[in-house]
Short mmCIF file of C-alpha atoms in Angstrom, two decimals:
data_model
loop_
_atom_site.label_atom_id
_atom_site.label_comp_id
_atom_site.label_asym_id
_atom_site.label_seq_id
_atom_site.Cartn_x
_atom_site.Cartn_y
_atom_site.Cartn_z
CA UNK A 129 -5.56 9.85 -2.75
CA UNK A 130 -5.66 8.83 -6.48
CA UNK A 131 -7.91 12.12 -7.68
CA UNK A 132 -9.77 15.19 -7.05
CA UNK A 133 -13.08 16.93 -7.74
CA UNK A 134 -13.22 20.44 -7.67
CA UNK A 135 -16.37 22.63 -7.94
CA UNK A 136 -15.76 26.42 -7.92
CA UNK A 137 -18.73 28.65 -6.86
CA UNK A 138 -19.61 32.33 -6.95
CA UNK A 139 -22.61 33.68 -3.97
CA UNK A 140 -23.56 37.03 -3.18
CA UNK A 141 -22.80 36.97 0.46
CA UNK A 142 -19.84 37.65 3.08
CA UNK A 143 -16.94 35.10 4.12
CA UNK A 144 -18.59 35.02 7.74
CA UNK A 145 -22.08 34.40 6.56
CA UNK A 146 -20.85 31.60 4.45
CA UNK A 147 -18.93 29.87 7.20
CA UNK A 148 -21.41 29.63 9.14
CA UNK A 149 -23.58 28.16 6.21
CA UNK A 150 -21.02 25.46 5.68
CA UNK A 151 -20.54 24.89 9.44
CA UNK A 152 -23.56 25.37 11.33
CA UNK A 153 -26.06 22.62 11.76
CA UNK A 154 -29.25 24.37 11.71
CA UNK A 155 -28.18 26.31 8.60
CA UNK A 156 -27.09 23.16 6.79
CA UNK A 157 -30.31 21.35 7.44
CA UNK A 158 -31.92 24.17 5.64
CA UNK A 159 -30.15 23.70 2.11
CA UNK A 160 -28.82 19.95 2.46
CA UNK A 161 -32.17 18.55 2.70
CA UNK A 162 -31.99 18.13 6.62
CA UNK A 163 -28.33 16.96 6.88
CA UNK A 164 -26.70 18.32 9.41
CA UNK A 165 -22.77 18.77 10.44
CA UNK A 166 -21.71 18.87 14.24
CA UNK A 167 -18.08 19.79 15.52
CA UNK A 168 -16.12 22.60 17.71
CA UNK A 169 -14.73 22.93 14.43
CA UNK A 170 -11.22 23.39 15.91
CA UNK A 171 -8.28 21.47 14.69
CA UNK A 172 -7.66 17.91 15.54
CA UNK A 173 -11.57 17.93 16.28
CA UNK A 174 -14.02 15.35 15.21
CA UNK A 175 -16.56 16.15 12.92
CA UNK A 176 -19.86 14.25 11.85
CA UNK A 177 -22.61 14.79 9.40
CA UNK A 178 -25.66 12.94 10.33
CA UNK A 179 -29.14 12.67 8.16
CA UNK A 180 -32.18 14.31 9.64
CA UNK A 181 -32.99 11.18 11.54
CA UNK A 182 -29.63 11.37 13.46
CA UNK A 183 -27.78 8.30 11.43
CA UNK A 184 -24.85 9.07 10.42
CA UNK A 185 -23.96 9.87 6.70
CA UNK A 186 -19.60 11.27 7.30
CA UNK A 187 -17.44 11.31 10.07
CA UNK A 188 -13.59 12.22 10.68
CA UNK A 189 -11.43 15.11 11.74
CA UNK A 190 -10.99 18.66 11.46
CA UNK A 191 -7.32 18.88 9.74
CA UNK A 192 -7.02 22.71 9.34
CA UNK A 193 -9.87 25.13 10.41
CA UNK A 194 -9.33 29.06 9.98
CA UNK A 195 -12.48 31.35 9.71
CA UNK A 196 -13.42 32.49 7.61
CA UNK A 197 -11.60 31.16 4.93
CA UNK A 198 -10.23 27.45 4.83
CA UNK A 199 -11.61 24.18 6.38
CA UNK A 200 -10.59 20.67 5.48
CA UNK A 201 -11.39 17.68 6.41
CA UNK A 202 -10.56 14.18 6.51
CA UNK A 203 -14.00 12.28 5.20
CA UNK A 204 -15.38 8.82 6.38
CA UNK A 205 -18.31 7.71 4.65
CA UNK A 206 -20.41 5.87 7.51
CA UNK A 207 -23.82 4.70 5.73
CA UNK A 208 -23.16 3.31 1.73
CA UNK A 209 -21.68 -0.06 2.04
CA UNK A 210 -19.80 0.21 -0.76
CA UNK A 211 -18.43 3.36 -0.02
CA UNK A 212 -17.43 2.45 3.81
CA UNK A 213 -13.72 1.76 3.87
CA UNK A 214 -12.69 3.26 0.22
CA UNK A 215 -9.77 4.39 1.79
CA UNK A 216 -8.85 7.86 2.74
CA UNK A 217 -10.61 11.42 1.66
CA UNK A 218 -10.44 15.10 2.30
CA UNK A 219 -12.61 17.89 1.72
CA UNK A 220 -11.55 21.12 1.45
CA UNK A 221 -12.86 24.21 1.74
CA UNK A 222 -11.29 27.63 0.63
CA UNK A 223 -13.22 30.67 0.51
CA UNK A 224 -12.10 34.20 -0.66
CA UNK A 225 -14.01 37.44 -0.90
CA UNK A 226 -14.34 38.98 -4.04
CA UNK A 227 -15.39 42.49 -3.81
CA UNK A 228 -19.66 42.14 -2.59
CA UNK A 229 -19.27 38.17 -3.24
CA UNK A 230 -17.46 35.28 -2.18
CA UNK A 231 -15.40 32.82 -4.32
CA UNK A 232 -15.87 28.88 -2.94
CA UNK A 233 -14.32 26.59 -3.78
CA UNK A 234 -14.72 22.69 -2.90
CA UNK A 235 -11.86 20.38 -3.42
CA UNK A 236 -12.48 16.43 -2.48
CA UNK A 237 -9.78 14.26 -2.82
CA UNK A 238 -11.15 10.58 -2.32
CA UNK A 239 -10.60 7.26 -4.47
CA UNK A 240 -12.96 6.84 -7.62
CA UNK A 241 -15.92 5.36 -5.91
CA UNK A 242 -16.49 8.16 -3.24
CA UNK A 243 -15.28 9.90 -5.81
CA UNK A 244 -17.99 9.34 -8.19
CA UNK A 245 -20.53 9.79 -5.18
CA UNK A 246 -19.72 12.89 -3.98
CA UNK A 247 -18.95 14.59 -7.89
CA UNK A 248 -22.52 13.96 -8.02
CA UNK A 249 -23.38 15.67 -5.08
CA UNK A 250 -21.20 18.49 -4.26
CA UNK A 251 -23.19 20.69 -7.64
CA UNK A 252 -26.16 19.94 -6.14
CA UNK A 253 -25.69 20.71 -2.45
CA UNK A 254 -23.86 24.07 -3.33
CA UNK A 255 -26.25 24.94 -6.00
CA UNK A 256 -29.20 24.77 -2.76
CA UNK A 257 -26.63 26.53 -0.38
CA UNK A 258 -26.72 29.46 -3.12
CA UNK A 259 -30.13 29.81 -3.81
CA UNK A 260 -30.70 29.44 0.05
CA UNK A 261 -28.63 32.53 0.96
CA UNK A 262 -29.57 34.32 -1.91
CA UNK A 263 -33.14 33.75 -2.38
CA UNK A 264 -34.05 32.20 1.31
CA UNK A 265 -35.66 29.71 -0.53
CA UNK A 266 -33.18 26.22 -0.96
CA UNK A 267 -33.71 24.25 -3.98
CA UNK A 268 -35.28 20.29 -3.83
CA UNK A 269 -33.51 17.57 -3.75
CA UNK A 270 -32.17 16.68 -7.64
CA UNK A 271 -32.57 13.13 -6.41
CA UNK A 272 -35.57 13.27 -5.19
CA UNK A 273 -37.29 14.72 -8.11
CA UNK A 274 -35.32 12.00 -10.46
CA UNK A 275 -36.75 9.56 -8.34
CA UNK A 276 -40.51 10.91 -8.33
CA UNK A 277 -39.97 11.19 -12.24
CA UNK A 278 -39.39 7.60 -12.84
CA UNK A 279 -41.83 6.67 -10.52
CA UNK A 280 -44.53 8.56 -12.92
CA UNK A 281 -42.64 7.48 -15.57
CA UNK B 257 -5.34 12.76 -26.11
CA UNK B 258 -8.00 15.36 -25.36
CA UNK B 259 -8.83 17.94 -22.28
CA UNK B 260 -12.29 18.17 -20.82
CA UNK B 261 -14.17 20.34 -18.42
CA UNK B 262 -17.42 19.54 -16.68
CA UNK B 263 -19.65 22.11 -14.42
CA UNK B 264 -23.05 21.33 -13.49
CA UNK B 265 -25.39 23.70 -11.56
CA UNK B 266 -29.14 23.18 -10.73
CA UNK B 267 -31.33 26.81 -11.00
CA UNK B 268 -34.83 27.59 -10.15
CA UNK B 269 -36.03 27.99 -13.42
CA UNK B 270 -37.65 26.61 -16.67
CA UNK B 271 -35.75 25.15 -19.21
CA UNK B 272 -37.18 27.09 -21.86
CA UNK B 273 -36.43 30.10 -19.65
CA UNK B 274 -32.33 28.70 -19.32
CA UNK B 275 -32.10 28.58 -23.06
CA UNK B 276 -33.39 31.42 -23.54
CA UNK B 277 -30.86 33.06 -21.12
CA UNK B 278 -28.06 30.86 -22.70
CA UNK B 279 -28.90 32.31 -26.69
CA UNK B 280 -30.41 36.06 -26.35
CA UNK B 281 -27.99 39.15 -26.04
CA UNK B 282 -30.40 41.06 -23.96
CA UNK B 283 -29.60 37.87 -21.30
CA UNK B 284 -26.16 37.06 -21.97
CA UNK B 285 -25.47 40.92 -21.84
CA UNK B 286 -26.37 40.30 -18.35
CA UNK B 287 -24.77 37.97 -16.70
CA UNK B 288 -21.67 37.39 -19.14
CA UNK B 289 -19.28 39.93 -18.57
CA UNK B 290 -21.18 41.63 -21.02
CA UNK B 291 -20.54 39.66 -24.45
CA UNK B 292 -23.62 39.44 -26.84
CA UNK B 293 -24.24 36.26 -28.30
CA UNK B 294 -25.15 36.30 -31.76
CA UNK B 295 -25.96 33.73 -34.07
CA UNK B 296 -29.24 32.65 -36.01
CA UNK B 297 -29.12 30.17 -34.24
CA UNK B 298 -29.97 27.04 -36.59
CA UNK B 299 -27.28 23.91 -37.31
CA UNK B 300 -24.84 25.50 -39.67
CA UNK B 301 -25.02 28.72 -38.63
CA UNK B 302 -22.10 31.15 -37.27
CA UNK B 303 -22.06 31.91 -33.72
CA UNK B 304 -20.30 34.59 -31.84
CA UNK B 305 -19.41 35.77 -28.73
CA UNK B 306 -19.08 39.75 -28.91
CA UNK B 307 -17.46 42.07 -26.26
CA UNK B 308 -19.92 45.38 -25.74
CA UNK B 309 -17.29 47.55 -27.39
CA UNK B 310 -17.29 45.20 -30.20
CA UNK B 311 -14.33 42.95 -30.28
CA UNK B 312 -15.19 39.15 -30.93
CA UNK B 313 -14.53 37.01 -28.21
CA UNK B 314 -14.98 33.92 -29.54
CA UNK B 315 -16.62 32.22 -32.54
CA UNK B 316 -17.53 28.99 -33.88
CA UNK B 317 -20.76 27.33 -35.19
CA UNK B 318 -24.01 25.81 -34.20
CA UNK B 319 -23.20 21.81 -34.45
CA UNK B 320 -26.41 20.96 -32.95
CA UNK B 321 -29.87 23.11 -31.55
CA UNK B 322 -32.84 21.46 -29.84
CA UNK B 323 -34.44 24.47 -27.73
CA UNK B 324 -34.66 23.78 -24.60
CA UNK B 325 -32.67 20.66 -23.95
CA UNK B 326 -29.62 20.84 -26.13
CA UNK B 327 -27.42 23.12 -27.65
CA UNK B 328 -23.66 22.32 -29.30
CA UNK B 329 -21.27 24.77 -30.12
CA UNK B 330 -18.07 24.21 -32.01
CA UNK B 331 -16.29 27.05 -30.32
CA UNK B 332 -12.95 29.17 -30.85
CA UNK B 333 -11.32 31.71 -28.69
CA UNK B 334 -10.58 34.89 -31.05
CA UNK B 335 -8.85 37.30 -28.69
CA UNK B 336 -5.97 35.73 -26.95
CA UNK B 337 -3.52 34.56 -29.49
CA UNK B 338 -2.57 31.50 -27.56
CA UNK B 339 -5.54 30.03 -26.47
CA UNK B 340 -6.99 30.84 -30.33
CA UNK B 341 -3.92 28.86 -31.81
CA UNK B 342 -5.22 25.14 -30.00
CA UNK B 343 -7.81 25.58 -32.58
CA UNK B 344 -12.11 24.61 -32.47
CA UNK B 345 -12.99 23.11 -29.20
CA UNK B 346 -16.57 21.89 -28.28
CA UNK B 347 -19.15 23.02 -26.23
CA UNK B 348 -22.09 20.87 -25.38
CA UNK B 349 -24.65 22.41 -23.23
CA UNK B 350 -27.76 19.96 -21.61
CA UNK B 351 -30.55 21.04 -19.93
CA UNK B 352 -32.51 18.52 -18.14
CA UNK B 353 -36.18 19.05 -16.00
CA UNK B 354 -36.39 18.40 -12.82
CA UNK B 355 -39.12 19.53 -10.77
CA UNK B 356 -39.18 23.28 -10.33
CA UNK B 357 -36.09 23.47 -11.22
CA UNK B 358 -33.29 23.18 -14.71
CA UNK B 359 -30.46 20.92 -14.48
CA UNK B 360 -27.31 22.59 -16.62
CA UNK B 361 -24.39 20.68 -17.35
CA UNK B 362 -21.27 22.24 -19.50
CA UNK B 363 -19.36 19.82 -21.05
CA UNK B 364 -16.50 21.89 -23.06
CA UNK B 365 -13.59 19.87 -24.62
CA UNK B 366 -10.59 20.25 -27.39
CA UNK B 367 -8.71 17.92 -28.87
CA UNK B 368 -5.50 18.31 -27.08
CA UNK B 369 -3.85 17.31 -24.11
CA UNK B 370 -3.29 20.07 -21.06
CA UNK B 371 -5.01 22.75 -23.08
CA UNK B 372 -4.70 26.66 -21.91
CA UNK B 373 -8.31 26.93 -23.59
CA UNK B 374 -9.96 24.57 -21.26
CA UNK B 375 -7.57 25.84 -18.50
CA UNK B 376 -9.46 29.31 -19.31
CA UNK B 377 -13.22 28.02 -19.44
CA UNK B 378 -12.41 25.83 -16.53
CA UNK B 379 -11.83 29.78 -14.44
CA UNK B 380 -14.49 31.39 -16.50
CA UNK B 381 -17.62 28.87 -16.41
CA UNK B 382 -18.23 29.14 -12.74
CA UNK B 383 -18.23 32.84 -13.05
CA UNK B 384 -20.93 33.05 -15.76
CA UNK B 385 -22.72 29.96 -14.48
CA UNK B 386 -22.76 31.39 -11.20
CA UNK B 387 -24.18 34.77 -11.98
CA UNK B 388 -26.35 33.40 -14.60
CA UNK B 389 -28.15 31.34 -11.84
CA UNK B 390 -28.00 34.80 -9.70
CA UNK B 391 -29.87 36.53 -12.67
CA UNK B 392 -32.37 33.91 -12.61
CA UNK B 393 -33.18 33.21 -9.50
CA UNK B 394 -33.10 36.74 -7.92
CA UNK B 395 -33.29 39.00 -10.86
CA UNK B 396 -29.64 40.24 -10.48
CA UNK B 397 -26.67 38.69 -11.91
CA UNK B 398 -23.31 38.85 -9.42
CA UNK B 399 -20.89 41.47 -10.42
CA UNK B 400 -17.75 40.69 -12.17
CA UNK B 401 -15.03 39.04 -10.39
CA UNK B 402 -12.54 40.58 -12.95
#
Protein backbone atom coordinates (compact mmCIF):
# COMPACT_ATOMS: atom_id res chain seq x y z
CA UNK A 1 0.00 0.00 0.00
CA UNK A 2 2.23 2.79 -1.49
CA UNK A 3 0.14 5.91 0.31
CA UNK A 4 -2.57 7.26 2.34
CA UNK A 5 -5.32 9.89 2.37
CA UNK A 6 -6.50 11.10 5.45
CA UNK A 7 -9.48 13.46 6.01
CA UNK A 8 -10.12 14.48 9.66
CA UNK A 9 -13.68 15.67 10.53
CA UNK A 10 -15.41 17.40 13.42
CA UNK A 11 -19.78 16.71 13.77
CA UNK A 12 -21.95 17.63 16.47
CA UNK A 13 -23.28 14.25 17.26
CA UNK A 14 -22.55 11.02 19.51
CA UNK A 15 -20.08 7.99 18.63
CA UNK A 16 -23.31 5.69 18.38
CA UNK A 17 -25.25 7.98 16.16
CA UNK A 18 -22.32 8.23 13.88
CA UNK A 19 -21.78 4.51 13.56
CA UNK A 20 -24.72 3.90 12.57
CA UNK A 21 -24.42 6.78 9.91
CA UNK A 22 -21.32 5.17 8.52
CA UNK A 23 -22.79 1.63 8.75
CA UNK A 24 -26.34 1.56 8.17
CA UNK A 25 -27.74 1.34 4.70
CA UNK A 26 -30.75 3.39 4.89
CA UNK A 27 -28.80 6.17 6.63
CA UNK A 28 -26.04 6.11 4.02
CA UNK A 29 -28.41 6.35 1.12
CA UNK A 30 -29.53 9.53 2.68
CA UNK A 31 -26.10 11.52 2.51
CA UNK A 32 -24.14 9.35 -0.21
CA UNK A 33 -26.50 10.14 -2.86
CA UNK A 34 -28.35 6.66 -2.59
CA UNK A 35 -25.25 4.44 -2.03
CA UNK A 36 -25.73 2.09 0.25
CA UNK A 37 -23.31 -0.33 2.48
CA UNK A 38 -24.54 -3.91 3.58
CA UNK A 39 -22.64 -6.25 6.14
CA UNK A 40 -23.09 -7.96 9.80
CA UNK A 41 -20.32 -5.73 10.22
CA UNK A 42 -18.48 -8.33 12.35
CA UNK A 43 -14.94 -9.27 11.72
CA UNK A 44 -13.87 -11.48 8.93
CA UNK A 45 -17.36 -10.37 7.38
CA UNK A 46 -17.97 -9.30 3.88
CA UNK A 47 -18.97 -6.01 3.17
CA UNK A 48 -20.44 -4.33 -0.09
CA UNK A 49 -21.46 -0.91 -1.14
CA UNK A 50 -23.82 -0.98 -3.97
CA UNK A 51 -25.33 2.25 -6.01
CA UNK A 52 -29.01 2.92 -5.64
CA UNK A 53 -29.76 0.61 -8.50
CA UNK A 54 -28.20 -2.39 -6.61
CA UNK A 55 -24.74 -2.57 -8.85
CA UNK A 56 -22.11 -2.74 -7.06
CA UNK A 57 -19.63 0.23 -6.50
CA UNK A 58 -16.92 -1.70 -3.30
CA UNK A 59 -16.71 -4.93 -1.93
CA UNK A 60 -14.27 -6.81 0.62
CA UNK A 61 -13.98 -7.64 4.27
CA UNK A 62 -14.52 -6.38 7.58
CA UNK A 63 -10.76 -6.47 9.10
CA UNK A 64 -11.43 -4.96 12.60
CA UNK A 65 -14.96 -3.76 13.69
CA UNK A 66 -15.45 -2.29 17.36
CA UNK A 67 -18.47 0.11 18.01
CA UNK A 68 -18.41 2.67 18.32
CA UNK A 69 -15.14 3.63 17.53
CA UNK A 70 -12.92 1.83 14.80
CA UNK A 71 -13.89 0.01 11.51
CA UNK A 72 -11.57 -0.89 8.69
CA UNK A 73 -11.83 -2.35 5.81
CA UNK A 74 -10.20 -4.00 3.06
CA UNK A 75 -11.66 -2.07 -0.30
CA UNK A 76 -12.37 -3.63 -3.80
CA UNK A 77 -13.44 -1.29 -6.30
CA UNK A 78 -16.09 -3.38 -8.43
CA UNK A 79 -17.49 -0.81 -11.19
CA UNK A 80 -14.41 1.74 -12.73
CA UNK A 81 -12.41 -0.33 -15.05
CA UNK A 82 -9.50 1.26 -14.41
CA UNK A 83 -9.74 1.14 -10.91
CA UNK A 84 -10.75 -2.80 -10.74
CA UNK A 85 -7.64 -4.71 -9.75
CA UNK A 86 -5.30 -1.62 -8.50
CA UNK A 87 -4.17 -3.81 -6.01
CA UNK A 88 -4.97 -3.80 -2.39
CA UNK A 89 -6.82 -0.90 -0.12
CA UNK A 90 -8.11 -0.25 3.33
CA UNK A 91 -10.32 2.16 4.80
CA UNK A 92 -10.28 3.03 8.09
CA UNK A 93 -12.38 4.43 10.33
CA UNK A 94 -11.55 5.84 13.89
CA UNK A 95 -13.90 7.84 15.75
CA UNK A 96 -13.41 9.53 19.21
CA UNK A 97 -15.74 11.70 21.25
CA UNK A 98 -14.76 14.98 22.03
CA UNK A 99 -16.74 16.46 24.75
CA UNK A 100 -20.67 17.19 22.78
CA UNK A 101 -18.85 16.19 19.31
CA UNK A 102 -17.15 13.51 17.66
CA UNK A 103 -13.65 13.54 16.04
CA UNK A 104 -13.61 11.24 12.53
CA UNK A 105 -11.26 10.47 11.02
CA UNK A 106 -10.91 8.57 7.50
CA UNK A 107 -7.70 6.95 6.60
CA UNK A 108 -7.53 5.08 2.95
CA UNK A 109 -4.59 3.43 2.12
CA UNK A 110 -4.86 2.34 -1.67
CA UNK A 111 -2.30 2.74 -4.72
CA UNK A 112 -2.34 6.24 -6.56
CA UNK A 113 -5.17 5.61 -8.90
CA UNK A 114 -7.88 4.62 -6.27
CA UNK A 115 -6.05 6.81 -4.56
CA UNK A 116 -6.74 9.79 -6.57
CA UNK A 117 -10.50 8.56 -6.82
CA UNK A 118 -11.41 8.28 -3.53
CA UNK A 119 -9.19 11.77 -2.26
CA UNK A 120 -11.76 13.23 -4.36
CA UNK A 121 -14.52 11.75 -2.78
CA UNK A 122 -14.07 11.09 0.79
CA UNK A 123 -14.47 15.53 1.41
CA UNK A 124 -17.40 15.32 -0.32
CA UNK A 125 -19.24 12.32 1.10
CA UNK A 126 -18.30 13.40 4.76
CA UNK A 127 -19.01 16.97 4.12
CA UNK A 128 -23.03 15.52 3.17
CA UNK A 129 -22.80 13.02 6.19
CA UNK A 130 -22.25 16.35 8.36
CA UNK A 131 -24.68 18.53 7.12
CA UNK A 132 -27.10 15.46 7.10
CA UNK A 133 -26.86 14.85 10.87
CA UNK A 134 -26.58 18.27 11.66
CA UNK A 135 -28.98 20.03 9.55
CA UNK A 136 -31.23 16.83 8.31
CA UNK A 137 -30.79 18.20 5.13
CA UNK A 138 -27.57 16.27 3.02
CA UNK A 139 -25.79 18.32 0.60
CA UNK A 140 -25.95 17.52 -3.59
CA UNK A 141 -23.80 15.74 -5.24
CA UNK A 142 -20.39 18.07 -6.02
CA UNK A 143 -20.33 16.00 -9.17
CA UNK A 144 -23.40 16.35 -10.17
CA UNK A 145 -23.60 20.03 -10.03
CA UNK A 146 -19.99 20.18 -11.95
CA UNK A 147 -21.54 18.20 -14.44
CA UNK A 148 -24.91 20.31 -14.84
CA UNK A 149 -22.46 23.41 -14.93
CA UNK A 150 -20.64 22.42 -17.97
CA UNK A 151 -23.54 21.24 -19.51
CA UNK A 152 -24.93 25.07 -19.32
CA UNK A 153 -21.70 26.07 -19.86
CA UNK B 1 11.91 20.29 -0.68
CA UNK B 2 8.64 21.74 0.61
CA UNK B 3 5.57 20.44 3.00
CA UNK B 4 1.98 20.82 1.93
CA UNK B 5 -1.43 20.40 3.40
CA UNK B 6 -4.70 20.11 1.54
CA UNK B 7 -8.43 20.09 3.21
CA UNK B 8 -11.38 20.54 1.19
CA UNK B 9 -14.98 20.78 2.58
CA UNK B 10 -18.23 21.56 0.62
CA UNK B 11 -20.88 23.99 2.88
CA UNK B 12 -24.33 25.09 2.20
CA UNK B 13 -23.63 28.47 1.57
CA UNK B 14 -22.76 31.39 -0.82
CA UNK B 15 -19.46 32.17 -1.68
CA UNK B 16 -19.73 35.66 -0.94
CA UNK B 17 -21.21 34.54 2.38
CA UNK B 18 -17.74 31.99 2.94
CA UNK B 19 -15.51 34.95 2.39
CA UNK B 20 -17.10 36.90 4.30
CA UNK B 21 -16.88 34.34 7.20
CA UNK B 22 -13.18 33.67 6.21
CA UNK B 23 -12.11 37.84 6.57
CA UNK B 24 -14.59 39.52 9.31
CA UNK B 25 -13.74 39.27 13.16
CA UNK B 26 -17.33 39.26 14.13
CA UNK B 27 -17.20 35.61 12.00
CA UNK B 28 -13.88 34.37 12.66
CA UNK B 29 -14.54 35.30 16.42
CA UNK B 30 -16.95 32.57 15.98
CA UNK B 31 -15.89 29.70 14.83
CA UNK B 32 -11.95 30.16 15.29
CA UNK B 33 -11.12 29.53 18.66
CA UNK B 34 -11.80 32.97 19.01
CA UNK B 35 -8.86 34.86 17.03
CA UNK B 36 -9.94 38.12 15.17
CA UNK B 37 -8.72 38.51 11.86
CA UNK B 38 -7.59 41.79 10.99
CA UNK B 39 -6.23 43.18 8.02
CA UNK B 40 -7.46 45.85 5.38
CA UNK B 41 -7.59 43.47 3.47
CA UNK B 42 -6.09 44.71 -0.02
CA UNK B 43 -2.66 43.06 -1.77
CA UNK B 44 0.08 44.49 0.36
CA UNK B 45 -1.56 44.82 3.31
CA UNK B 46 -0.70 43.25 6.92
CA UNK B 47 -2.80 40.55 8.13
CA UNK B 48 -3.22 39.15 11.54
CA UNK B 49 -4.53 36.58 13.43
CA UNK B 50 -5.34 37.96 17.09
CA UNK B 51 -6.16 35.84 20.24
CA UNK B 52 -9.35 37.63 22.21
CA UNK B 53 -7.02 38.60 25.03
CA UNK B 54 -4.82 40.12 22.53
CA UNK B 55 -1.78 38.12 21.79
CA UNK B 56 -1.00 37.72 17.93
CA UNK B 57 -1.32 34.44 16.69
CA UNK B 58 -0.05 34.67 13.56
CA UNK B 59 0.76 37.29 10.90
CA UNK B 60 1.72 37.69 7.44
CA UNK B 61 0.35 39.62 4.39
CA UNK B 62 -2.31 39.69 1.78
CA UNK B 63 -0.36 38.17 -1.47
CA UNK B 64 -3.46 38.03 -3.40
CA UNK B 65 -7.57 39.13 -2.75
CA UNK B 66 -10.35 38.45 -5.26
CA UNK B 67 -13.64 38.43 -2.96
CA UNK B 68 -15.29 35.69 -3.20
CA UNK B 69 -13.16 33.21 -5.04
CA UNK B 70 -9.64 33.74 -3.89
CA UNK B 71 -7.74 34.82 -1.13
CA UNK B 72 -3.65 34.27 -0.47
CA UNK B 73 -2.03 34.75 2.62
CA UNK B 74 1.68 34.72 3.21
CA UNK B 75 1.35 33.52 6.76
CA UNK B 76 3.64 33.23 10.00
CA UNK B 77 3.03 31.60 13.28
CA UNK B 78 3.96 34.33 16.09
CA UNK B 79 3.34 32.45 19.33
CA UNK B 80 5.14 29.19 19.42
CA UNK B 81 8.79 29.83 19.05
CA UNK B 82 9.39 26.76 17.01
CA UNK B 83 6.89 26.65 14.58
CA UNK B 84 7.58 30.76 14.12
CA UNK B 85 11.39 29.96 13.46
CA UNK B 86 10.47 27.75 9.84
CA UNK B 87 9.69 31.17 8.76
CA UNK B 88 6.52 32.64 6.06
CA UNK B 89 4.50 29.79 4.82
CA UNK B 90 1.53 30.17 2.33
CA UNK B 91 -1.94 29.99 2.52
CA UNK B 92 -4.09 29.83 -0.52
CA UNK B 93 -7.72 29.69 0.06
CA UNK B 94 -10.34 28.87 -3.22
CA UNK B 95 -13.76 29.07 -3.21
CA UNK B 96 -15.53 27.57 -6.05
CA UNK B 97 -19.74 27.59 -6.83
CA UNK B 98 -21.43 24.81 -7.04
CA UNK B 99 -25.03 24.70 -6.91
CA UNK B 100 -26.41 25.66 -3.53
CA UNK B 101 -23.54 25.11 -2.16
CA UNK B 102 -19.37 26.68 -1.72
CA UNK B 103 -16.59 24.47 -2.49
CA UNK B 104 -13.43 25.44 0.03
CA UNK B 105 -10.18 24.11 -0.52
CA UNK B 106 -7.01 25.07 1.90
CA UNK B 107 -3.96 24.67 0.34
CA UNK B 108 -1.23 25.80 3.11
CA UNK B 109 2.51 25.13 2.34
CA UNK B 110 6.26 26.24 3.56
CA UNK B 111 9.22 25.85 2.07
CA UNK B 112 10.68 23.09 4.06
CA UNK B 113 10.68 19.56 4.30
CA UNK B 114 8.66 17.73 7.44
CA UNK B 115 7.61 21.09 8.81
CA UNK B 116 6.08 21.33 12.60
CA UNK B 117 4.06 24.40 11.05
CA UNK B 118 2.19 22.37 8.57
CA UNK B 119 2.22 19.48 11.12
CA UNK B 120 0.15 22.16 13.29
CA UNK B 121 -2.37 23.48 10.51
CA UNK B 122 -2.66 19.96 9.32
CA UNK B 123 -4.48 19.33 13.40
CA UNK B 124 -5.95 22.76 13.39
CA UNK B 125 -7.73 23.18 9.83
CA UNK B 126 -10.27 20.50 10.33
CA UNK B 127 -11.19 22.03 13.58
CA UNK B 128 -11.92 25.54 12.22
CA UNK B 129 -13.12 24.20 8.89
CA UNK B 130 -15.34 21.99 10.62
CA UNK B 131 -17.03 24.42 12.91
CA UNK B 132 -16.93 27.07 10.38
CA UNK B 133 -19.24 24.86 8.17
CA UNK B 134 -21.28 24.21 11.62
CA UNK B 135 -21.67 28.09 11.94
CA UNK B 136 -22.91 28.23 8.54
CA UNK B 137 -25.02 25.77 8.02
CA UNK B 138 -26.84 25.64 11.43
CA UNK B 139 -26.07 28.94 12.94
CA UNK B 140 -23.75 27.45 15.66
CA UNK B 141 -20.18 26.80 15.35
CA UNK B 142 -18.91 23.32 17.29
CA UNK B 143 -17.23 24.00 20.52
CA UNK B 144 -13.58 23.80 20.92
CA UNK B 145 -11.91 20.57 20.87
CA UNK B 146 -9.01 22.13 22.94
Amino acid sequence: MSDRFVYVTYISTTPEKLWQALTDAAFTREYWWGMFLESDWKQGSRWAMKFADGRLNTTGEVLESDPPRRLVLDWHNEYSPELIGDGPSRASFDIEQIGEMVKLTVTHEAQPKLLESVSGGWPKVLASLKSYIETGKPLPNPGNCAAAREQAA
Amino acid sequence: MSSQFVYVTYIRTTPEKLFEALTKPEFTRQYWYGVSSESEWRVGAEWKLRFSDGRIADAGEVLEYDPPKRLVLKWRNEFRPELKAEGFSRCVMEIETLGEMAKLTITHSIERDNAKFIEAVAGGWPQVLSSLKSLLETGKPLPSAK
